[in-house]
mmCIF file of C-alpha atoms and ligand atoms in Angstrom:
data_model
loop_
_atom_site.group_PDB
_atom_site.id
_atom_site.type_symbol
_atom_site.label_atom_id
_atom_site.label_comp_id
_atom_site.label_asym_id
_atom_site.label_seq_id
_atom_site.Cartn_x
_atom_site.Cartn_y
_atom_site.Cartn_z
ATOM 1 C CA MET A 1 -12.943 -20.500 -23.400
ATOM 2 C CA ARG A 2 -10.590 -18.944 -25.912
ATOM 3 C CA PHE A 3 -10.576 -15.745 -23.873
ATOM 4 C CA ALA A 4 -9.713 -17.694 -20.714
ATOM 5 C CA ARG A 5 -6.825 -19.377 -22.530
ATOM 6 C CA ALA A 6 -5.525 -16.051 -23.808
ATOM 7 C CA LEU A 7 -5.717 -14.701 -20.274
ATOM 8 C CA ALA A 8 -3.830 -17.726 -18.910
ATOM 9 C CA ILE A 9 -0.785 -17.157 -21.132
ATOM 10 C CA LEU A 10 -0.555 -13.458 -20.233
ATOM 11 C CA PRO A 11 1.825 -13.945 -17.285
ATOM 12 C CA PHE A 12 4.277 -15.763 -19.583
ATOM 13 C CA LEU A 13 4.296 -12.906 -22.048
ATOM 14 C CA CYS A 14 5.314 -10.250 -19.561
ATOM 15 C CA ALA A 15 8.607 -10.868 -17.757
ATOM 16 C CA CYS A 16 7.129 -11.496 -14.323
ATOM 17 C CA ASP A 17 9.688 -14.105 -13.341
ATOM 18 C CA GLY A 18 13.408 -14.759 -13.630
ATOM 19 C CA PRO A 19 16.501 -13.247 -12.014
ATOM 20 C CA GLN A 20 15.684 -9.723 -13.167
ATOM 21 C CA SER A 21 12.030 -9.323 -12.228
ATOM 22 C CA ALA A 22 10.723 -6.479 -10.099
ATOM 23 C CA LEU A 23 7.664 -8.617 -9.316
ATOM 24 C CA ARG A 24 9.667 -11.498 -7.855
ATOM 25 C CA ALA A 25 10.776 -9.411 -4.898
ATOM 26 C CA ALA A 26 13.795 -10.599 -2.914
ATOM 27 C CA GLY A 27 14.278 -7.464 -0.843
ATOM 28 C CA ARG A 28 12.316 -5.007 1.323
ATOM 29 C CA GLU A 29 12.481 -2.152 -1.208
ATOM 30 C CA ALA A 30 11.397 -4.418 -4.087
ATOM 31 C CA GLU A 31 8.471 -5.697 -1.985
ATOM 32 C CA ARG A 32 7.211 -2.126 -1.609
ATOM 33 C CA VAL A 33 7.558 -1.479 -5.337
ATOM 34 C CA ALA A 34 5.814 -4.770 -6.203
ATOM 35 C CA THR A 35 2.952 -4.082 -3.792
ATOM 36 C CA LEU A 36 2.356 -0.624 -5.306
ATOM 37 C CA TRP A 37 2.545 -2.154 -8.790
ATOM 38 C CA TRP A 38 -0.128 -4.772 -8.008
ATOM 39 C CA TRP A 39 -2.455 -2.105 -6.556
ATOM 40 C CA LEU A 40 -1.946 0.061 -9.647
ATOM 41 C CA ALA A 41 -2.478 -2.911 -11.984
ATOM 42 C CA GLY A 42 -5.625 -3.993 -10.084
ATOM 43 C CA GLY A 43 -7.004 -0.445 -10.129
ATOM 44 C CA ALA A 44 -6.274 -0.086 -13.852
ATOM 45 C CA VAL A 45 -8.109 -3.349 -14.620
ATOM 46 C CA LEU A 46 -11.080 -2.273 -12.493
ATOM 47 C CA ILE A 47 -11.332 1.101 -14.255
ATOM 48 C CA TRP A 48 -10.930 -0.519 -17.674
ATOM 49 C CA VAL A 49 -13.687 -3.056 -16.994
ATOM 50 C CA THR A 50 -16.004 -0.284 -15.722
ATOM 51 C CA VAL A 51 -15.404 1.920 -18.768
ATOM 52 C CA VAL A 52 -15.914 -0.966 -21.209
ATOM 53 C CA ALA A 53 -19.108 -2.006 -19.374
ATOM 54 C CA LEU A 54 -20.446 1.567 -19.601
ATOM 55 C CA LEU A 55 -19.523 1.676 -23.277
ATOM 56 C CA LEU A 56 -21.351 -1.594 -24.038
ATOM 57 C CA PHE A 57 -24.306 -0.397 -21.984
ATOM 58 C CA ALA A 58 -24.432 2.826 -24.029
ATOM 59 C CA PHE A 59 -24.269 0.914 -27.332
ATOM 60 C CA HIS A 60 -27.187 -1.307 -26.404
ATOM 61 C CA LYS A 61 -29.332 1.367 -24.899
ATOM 62 C CA ARG A 62 -31.691 2.789 -27.477
ATOM 63 C CA GLU A 63 -33.829 5.389 -25.810
ATOM 64 C CA GLU A 64 -32.303 8.598 -24.495
ATOM 65 C CA ARG A 65 -32.897 9.923 -21.057
ATOM 66 C CA PRO A 66 -32.260 13.636 -21.012
ATOM 67 C CA GLY A 67 -30.518 15.241 -18.056
ATOM 68 C CA ARG A 68 -28.111 12.434 -17.110
ATOM 69 C CA GLY A 69 -25.291 13.328 -19.511
ATOM 70 C CA PRO A 70 -23.721 16.275 -17.649
ATOM 71 C CA LEU A 71 -23.838 14.374 -14.364
ATOM 72 C CA LEU A 72 -22.044 11.387 -15.874
ATOM 73 C CA ILE A 73 -19.400 13.592 -17.503
ATOM 74 C CA LEU A 74 -18.810 15.507 -14.270
ATOM 75 C CA GLY A 75 -18.640 12.320 -12.193
ATOM 76 C CA GLY A 76 -16.647 10.147 -14.591
ATOM 77 C CA GLY A 77 -14.556 12.901 -16.150
ATOM 78 C CA VAL A 78 -13.708 15.155 -13.211
ATOM 79 C CA VAL A 79 -14.498 13.640 -9.812
ATOM 80 C CA MET A 80 -13.249 10.096 -10.558
ATOM 81 C CA PRO A 81 -9.858 11.016 -12.123
ATOM 82 C CA THR A 82 -9.200 13.562 -9.351
ATOM 83 C CA LEU A 83 -9.972 10.940 -6.715
ATOM 84 C CA VAL A 84 -7.913 8.187 -8.366
ATOM 85 C CA LEU A 85 -4.883 10.417 -9.053
ATOM 86 C CA THR A 86 -4.986 11.790 -5.486
ATOM 87 C CA ILE A 87 -4.936 8.259 -4.054
ATOM 88 C CA VAL A 88 -2.012 7.298 -6.333
ATOM 89 C CA LEU A 89 -0.140 10.507 -5.447
ATOM 90 C CA VAL A 90 -0.549 9.961 -1.699
ATOM 91 C CA ALA A 91 0.498 6.291 -1.996
ATOM 92 C CA GLY A 92 3.589 7.334 -3.997
ATOM 93 C CA LEU A 93 4.540 10.167 -1.614
ATOM 94 C CA ARG A 94 4.233 7.840 1.384
ATOM 95 C CA MET A 95 6.869 5.580 -0.202
ATOM 96 C CA LEU A 96 9.345 8.405 -0.786
ATOM 97 C CA PRO A 97 10.996 8.638 2.669
ATOM 98 C CA ALA A 98 11.966 4.945 2.529
ATOM 99 C CA THR A 99 13.887 5.543 -0.704
ATOM 100 C CA THR A 100 16.029 8.345 0.728
ATOM 101 C CA ALA A 101 17.734 6.254 3.453
ATOM 102 C CA ARG A 102 21.381 7.211 4.047
ATOM 103 C CA ALA A 103 24.093 4.729 3.070
ATOM 104 C CA SER A 104 25.985 5.579 6.282
ATOM 105 C CA ASP A 105 23.108 4.202 8.402
ATOM 106 C CA ALA A 106 23.333 0.765 6.771
ATOM 107 C CA ASP A 107 25.139 -2.330 8.139
ATOM 108 C CA LEU A 108 27.504 -2.574 5.204
ATOM 109 C CA ARG A 109 29.083 0.054 2.951
ATOM 110 C CA ILE A 110 29.677 -0.596 -0.726
ATOM 111 C CA ASP A 111 30.988 1.985 -3.189
ATOM 112 C CA VAL A 112 29.850 1.373 -6.750
ATOM 113 C CA SER A 113 31.239 3.234 -9.702
ATOM 114 C CA GLY A 114 29.638 2.948 -13.142
ATOM 115 C CA GLU A 115 32.262 2.874 -15.882
ATOM 116 C CA GLU A 116 32.012 2.482 -19.658
ATOM 117 C CA TRP A 117 30.864 -0.357 -19.600
ATOM 118 C CA TRP A 118 31.344 -2.215 -16.376
ATOM 119 C CA TRP A 119 30.859 -1.853 -12.620
ATOM 120 C CA ARG A 120 33.633 -1.110 -10.117
ATOM 121 C CA VAL A 121 32.570 -2.444 -6.710
ATOM 122 C CA ARG A 122 34.411 -1.629 -3.470
ATOM 123 C CA TYR A 123 33.530 -3.057 -0.077
ATOM 124 C CA ILE A 124 34.544 -0.612 2.646
ATOM 125 C CA ASP A 125 35.538 -2.040 6.050
ATOM 126 C CA ALA A 126 34.766 -0.312 9.350
ATOM 127 C CA ASP A 127 38.376 0.962 9.400
ATOM 128 C CA GLY A 128 38.046 2.459 5.909
ATOM 129 C CA GLN A 129 39.963 -0.297 4.088
ATOM 130 C CA ALA A 130 38.570 -1.136 0.648
ATOM 131 C CA VAL A 131 38.338 -4.476 -1.111
ATOM 132 C CA GLU A 132 37.799 -4.033 -4.814
ATOM 133 C CA THR A 133 36.003 -6.365 -7.181
ATOM 134 C CA ALA A 134 33.982 -5.891 -10.374
ATOM 135 C CA ASN A 135 30.725 -6.746 -12.127
ATOM 136 C CA GLU A 136 29.510 -8.775 -9.202
ATOM 137 C CA ILE A 137 27.848 -7.704 -5.969
ATOM 138 C CA ARG A 138 27.480 -10.206 -3.159
ATOM 139 C CA LEU A 139 25.226 -9.264 -0.273
ATOM 140 C CA PRO A 140 24.319 -10.838 3.051
ATOM 141 C CA ALA A 141 20.605 -11.586 3.508
ATOM 142 C CA ASP A 142 18.672 -9.515 6.084
ATOM 143 C CA ARG A 143 21.394 -6.880 6.405
ATOM 144 C CA ARG A 144 21.045 -3.373 5.033
ATOM 145 C CA ALA A 145 23.587 -2.651 2.320
ATOM 146 C CA GLY A 146 24.360 1.046 1.820
ATOM 147 C CA PHE A 147 25.625 1.947 -1.647
ATOM 148 C CA THR A 148 27.386 5.162 -2.544
ATOM 149 C CA LEU A 149 27.139 5.657 -6.285
ATOM 150 C CA THR A 150 29.500 7.628 -8.521
ATOM 151 C CA SER A 151 30.673 7.730 -12.124
ATOM 152 C CA PRO A 152 33.917 8.990 -13.692
ATOM 153 C CA ASP A 153 32.540 9.305 -17.238
ATOM 154 C CA VAL A 154 28.828 9.536 -18.117
ATOM 155 C CA ILE A 155 25.526 8.948 -16.340
ATOM 156 C CA HIS A 156 24.755 5.305 -15.567
ATOM 157 C CA SER A 157 21.947 3.876 -13.472
ATOM 158 C CA LEU A 158 22.167 0.951 -11.091
ATOM 159 C CA TRP A 159 19.079 -1.247 -11.138
ATOM 160 C CA ILE A 160 18.692 -4.610 -9.413
ATOM 161 C CA PRO A 161 14.933 -5.117 -9.981
ATOM 162 C CA SER A 162 14.592 -8.073 -7.576
ATOM 163 C CA LEU A 163 16.052 -5.981 -4.729
ATOM 164 C CA GLY A 164 14.667 -2.495 -5.265
ATOM 165 C CA GLY A 165 14.372 0.623 -7.382
ATOM 166 C CA LYS A 166 17.025 2.146 -9.588
ATOM 167 C CA ARG A 167 19.339 5.063 -8.884
ATOM 168 C CA ASP A 168 21.553 7.100 -11.215
ATOM 169 C CA LEU A 169 25.343 7.317 -11.003
ATOM 170 C CA VAL A 170 26.130 10.890 -12.006
ATOM 171 C CA PRO A 171 29.633 12.310 -12.656
ATOM 172 C CA GLY A 172 30.562 14.852 -9.967
ATOM 173 C CA ARG A 173 27.862 13.655 -7.568
ATOM 174 C CA VAL A 174 27.566 10.986 -4.895
ATOM 175 C CA ASN A 175 24.159 9.328 -4.789
ATOM 176 C CA GLN A 176 23.040 6.833 -2.185
ATOM 177 C CA LEU A 177 20.908 3.736 -2.199
ATOM 178 C CA VAL A 178 20.042 1.343 0.610
ATOM 179 C CA LEU A 179 18.879 -2.184 -0.184
ATOM 180 C CA GLU A 180 17.920 -4.942 2.215
ATOM 181 C CA PRO A 181 17.800 -8.354 0.547
ATOM 182 C CA THR A 182 15.492 -10.869 2.225
ATOM 183 C CA ARG A 183 15.954 -13.983 0.097
ATOM 184 C CA THR A 184 19.201 -15.763 -0.849
ATOM 185 C CA GLY A 185 19.721 -16.471 -4.522
ATOM 186 C CA THR A 186 21.243 -15.174 -7.724
ATOM 187 C CA TYR A 187 19.758 -12.067 -9.288
ATOM 188 C CA ARG A 188 20.716 -9.768 -12.093
ATOM 189 C CA GLY A 189 21.343 -6.069 -12.185
ATOM 190 C CA ALA A 190 21.673 -3.836 -15.209
ATOM 191 C CA CYS A 191 22.574 -0.323 -16.221
ATOM 192 C CA ALA A 192 19.247 1.439 -16.702
ATOM 193 C CA GLU A 193 20.464 4.658 -18.347
ATOM 194 C CA TYR A 194 21.769 4.737 -21.913
ATOM 195 C CA CYS A 195 25.505 5.371 -21.546
ATOM 196 C CA GLY A 196 27.027 4.609 -24.926
ATOM 197 C CA THR A 197 27.473 1.835 -27.474
ATOM 198 C CA SER A 198 27.768 -1.082 -25.042
ATOM 199 C CA HIS A 199 25.152 0.111 -22.548
ATOM 200 C CA ALA A 200 23.284 -3.184 -23.119
ATOM 201 C CA HIS A 201 26.432 -5.106 -22.084
ATOM 202 C CA MET A 202 26.630 -3.526 -18.657
ATOM 203 C CA LEU A 203 25.071 -6.211 -16.488
ATOM 204 C CA LEU A 204 25.819 -7.264 -12.959
ATOM 205 C CA ASP A 205 25.639 -10.586 -11.106
ATOM 206 C CA VAL A 206 23.999 -10.073 -7.731
ATOM 207 C CA ILE A 207 24.308 -12.947 -5.269
ATOM 208 C CA VAL A 208 22.531 -12.833 -1.913
ATOM 209 C CA MET A 209 24.101 -15.197 0.613
ATOM 210 C CA GLU A 210 23.633 -16.264 4.214
ATOM 211 C CA PRO A 211 25.568 -13.732 6.379
ATOM 212 C CA ALA A 212 28.194 -16.285 7.534
ATOM 213 C CA GLU A 213 28.764 -17.400 3.946
ATOM 214 C CA PHE A 214 29.086 -13.766 2.873
ATOM 215 C CA ASP A 215 31.660 -13.000 5.583
ATOM 216 C CA ALA A 216 33.729 -15.995 4.452
ATOM 217 C CA TRP A 217 33.519 -14.811 0.837
ATOM 218 C CA LEU A 218 34.616 -11.285 1.780
ATOM 219 C CA ASP A 219 37.575 -12.723 3.729
ATOM 220 C CA VAL A 220 38.690 -14.525 0.547
ATOM 221 C CA GLN A 221 38.344 -11.261 -1.428
ATOM 222 C CA ARG A 222 40.670 -9.521 1.038
ATOM 223 C CA GLU A 223 43.410 -12.064 0.317
ATOM 224 C CA PRO A 224 45.934 -11.468 -2.465
ATOM 225 C CA ALA A 225 45.611 -13.576 -5.619
ATOM 226 C CA PRO A 226 46.375 -17.300 -5.268
ATOM 227 C CA ALA A 227 49.661 -18.569 -6.770
ATOM 228 C CA PRO A 228 49.496 -20.320 -10.172
ATOM 229 C CA ALA A 229 48.743 -24.029 -9.686
ATOM 230 C CA SER A 230 50.247 -25.473 -12.879
ATOM 231 C CA ASP A 231 52.994 -24.835 -15.435
ATOM 232 C CA VAL A 232 50.470 -23.393 -17.905
ATOM 233 C CA GLU A 233 49.140 -21.013 -15.261
ATOM 234 C CA ARG A 234 52.678 -19.989 -14.285
ATOM 235 C CA ARG A 235 53.431 -19.239 -17.935
ATOM 236 C CA GLY A 236 50.113 -17.360 -18.160
ATOM 237 C CA ARG A 237 51.119 -15.213 -15.200
ATOM 238 C CA GLU A 238 54.467 -14.344 -16.826
ATOM 239 C CA LEU A 239 52.741 -13.481 -20.107
ATOM 240 C CA PHE A 240 50.064 -11.444 -18.308
ATOM 241 C CA LEU A 241 52.756 -9.330 -16.666
ATOM 242 C CA ALA A 242 54.979 -9.140 -19.781
ATOM 243 C CA SER A 243 52.145 -8.174 -22.182
ATOM 244 C CA GLY A 244 51.245 -4.989 -20.330
ATOM 245 C CA CYS A 245 47.940 -6.234 -18.858
ATOM 246 C CA GLY A 246 49.008 -4.761 -15.508
ATOM 247 C CA ALA A 247 48.820 -1.239 -16.944
ATOM 248 C CA CYS A 248 45.031 -1.453 -16.711
ATOM 249 C CA HIS A 249 44.305 -4.353 -14.362
ATOM 250 C CA THR A 250 45.218 -5.048 -10.765
ATOM 251 C CA VAL A 251 46.018 -8.518 -9.511
ATOM 252 C CA ARG A 252 46.860 -8.029 -5.845
ATOM 253 C CA GLY A 253 50.005 -9.896 -4.838
ATOM 254 C CA THR A 254 51.636 -9.297 -8.251
ATOM 255 C CA PRO A 255 53.233 -6.189 -9.818
ATOM 256 C CA ALA A 256 50.006 -5.658 -11.826
ATOM 257 C CA ALA A 257 48.427 -2.573 -10.238
ATOM 258 C CA GLY A 258 46.516 -0.753 -13.007
ATOM 259 C CA GLY A 259 43.284 0.988 -12.084
ATOM 260 C CA VAL A 260 41.673 1.588 -15.471
ATOM 261 C CA GLY A 261 39.974 -1.794 -15.904
ATOM 262 C CA PRO A 262 38.400 -4.294 -13.509
ATOM 263 C CA ASP A 263 40.427 -5.678 -10.586
ATOM 264 C CA LEU A 264 41.150 -9.311 -11.476
ATOM 265 C CA THR A 265 42.515 -10.570 -8.132
ATOM 266 C CA HIS A 266 39.737 -13.185 -7.733
ATOM 267 C CA PHE A 267 38.386 -12.999 -11.266
ATOM 268 C CA GLY A 268 38.093 -16.786 -11.760
ATOM 269 C CA ALA A 269 35.332 -17.065 -9.154
ATOM 270 C CA ARG A 270 33.026 -14.579 -10.888
ATOM 271 C CA PRO A 271 30.045 -16.060 -12.738
ATOM 272 C CA SER A 272 30.333 -13.925 -15.843
ATOM 273 C CA LEU A 273 32.860 -12.127 -18.012
ATOM 274 C CA GLY A 274 32.708 -8.658 -19.549
ATOM 275 C CA ALA A 275 29.941 -7.428 -17.170
ATOM 276 C CA GLY A 276 27.449 -10.198 -17.873
ATOM 277 C CA THR A 277 28.412 -10.482 -21.555
ATOM 278 C CA LEU A 278 29.680 -14.105 -21.504
ATOM 279 C CA PRO A 279 29.755 -17.044 -19.084
ATOM 280 C CA ASN A 280 33.134 -17.022 -17.363
ATOM 281 C CA ASN A 281 35.401 -19.920 -18.371
ATOM 282 C CA ALA A 282 38.829 -20.370 -19.968
ATOM 283 C CA ALA A 283 37.339 -20.876 -23.467
ATOM 284 C CA THR A 284 35.209 -17.700 -23.523
ATOM 285 C CA LEU A 285 38.035 -15.755 -21.853
ATOM 286 C CA THR A 286 40.478 -16.818 -24.589
ATOM 287 C CA ARG A 287 38.156 -15.423 -27.272
ATOM 288 C CA TRP A 288 37.550 -12.299 -25.185
ATOM 289 C CA ILE A 289 41.291 -11.541 -24.836
ATOM 290 C CA GLU A 290 41.775 -12.045 -28.586
ATOM 291 C CA ASP A 291 39.192 -9.376 -29.343
ATOM 292 C CA PRO A 292 36.814 -8.013 -26.683
ATOM 293 C CA SER A 293 34.963 -5.776 -29.150
ATOM 294 C CA GLN A 294 33.502 -8.788 -31.010
ATOM 295 C CA PHE A 295 31.359 -9.341 -27.898
ATOM 296 C CA LYS A 296 31.229 -5.811 -26.570
ATOM 297 C CA PRO A 297 31.276 -3.096 -29.252
ATOM 298 C CA GLU A 298 33.764 -0.302 -28.526
ATOM 299 C CA ALA A 299 35.032 -2.041 -25.380
ATOM 300 C CA ARG A 300 37.936 0.006 -23.964
ATOM 301 C CA MET A 301 40.139 -3.077 -23.657
ATOM 302 C CA PRO A 302 42.375 -3.471 -26.727
ATOM 303 C CA ALA A 303 42.472 -6.743 -28.717
ATOM 304 C CA PHE A 304 45.402 -9.071 -28.050
ATOM 305 C CA GLY A 305 44.906 -11.189 -31.169
ATOM 306 C CA MET A 306 48.559 -10.552 -32.147
ATOM 307 C CA LEU A 307 49.718 -12.898 -29.375
ATOM 308 C CA PRO A 308 50.167 -16.572 -30.350
ATOM 309 C CA ASP A 309 47.087 -18.728 -29.565
ATOM 310 C CA ALA A 310 48.962 -20.786 -26.985
ATOM 311 C CA ASP A 311 49.973 -17.614 -25.120
ATOM 312 C CA VAL A 312 46.398 -16.280 -24.991
ATOM 313 C CA ARG A 313 45.187 -19.665 -23.717
ATOM 314 C CA ALA A 314 47.883 -19.627 -21.016
ATOM 315 C CA ILE A 315 46.822 -16.135 -19.871
ATOM 316 C CA ALA A 316 43.182 -17.301 -19.809
ATOM 317 C CA ALA A 317 44.158 -20.380 -17.788
ATOM 318 C CA TYR A 318 46.012 -18.184 -15.266
ATOM 319 C CA LEU A 319 43.121 -15.734 -14.852
ATOM 320 C CA SER A 320 40.529 -18.530 -14.609
ATOM 321 C CA GLY A 321 42.594 -19.987 -11.773
ATOM 322 C CA LEU A 322 42.383 -16.744 -9.744
ATOM 323 C CA ARG A 323 39.607 -17.859 -7.420
HETATM 324 CU CU1 LIG B 401 26.027 2.293 -18.090
HETATM 325 CU CU2 LIG B 401 24.073 2.298 -19.428
#
């Protein structure tokens, strides 16, 4: 009974569920990975049970029967492992071609650049025009998204476990990854290669939408930033431009055209702030602007704590309004 209870809580101990689970597949590639995983797990349990049963049998057996030892060692120690590893190898090799699909064959092209420590995301139109956003990838369900992956600084690795396997972003190289989401919902991606102090703060909101909804969202992203809607937001916009924020950030439709940090044109509509570090609202943004490194060690963005509180709040109000 106790054993059964212990077994029942096992699934809760391992992260089998949630927005970042490879076993809760929401895409074709993740389904393949999950299927292989379940076969491997089942096989491992079977082998473990067999070995333990043999062990118990050997403990309880008193008399010796000469002549069987070498046969058992040859069968269990040579033939079995060779057979099992060959099956696993063939199963793995058969999955390889599917992981080398070309981004150019997909329905949608997205360039992703891993930066220290955030994600630059660019949607490329059929005519080559790019729409840039950051730390959020929205995808249409049942369409193949082709990613081209690069990095300007160190090696990162893009991993959205619910949608598929991971792939590295290597400076000086262009890697490709094709993912086909099958289920709408909100998932989470992460950087899966240690890339410096704030590697753990390099997350990604991944939202799979119905295709029509996605097209409407992308149309909004193409638009320049909305105009400030209140006096506070108008003041925030002035302060944003006067405080030098535009040296690093772009807000399309304003003179701010920096390319070092994330594009903020529709920043207010993103679920999180600082690449998944904080929930995105005016209060968290105010504290972020005052000192980003308190949330994200060694963040490249300088602290703006020298500005008066009211000014920082106005800038936060302006940016939160950029939807
Ligand atoms: Cu980027 Cu780890």
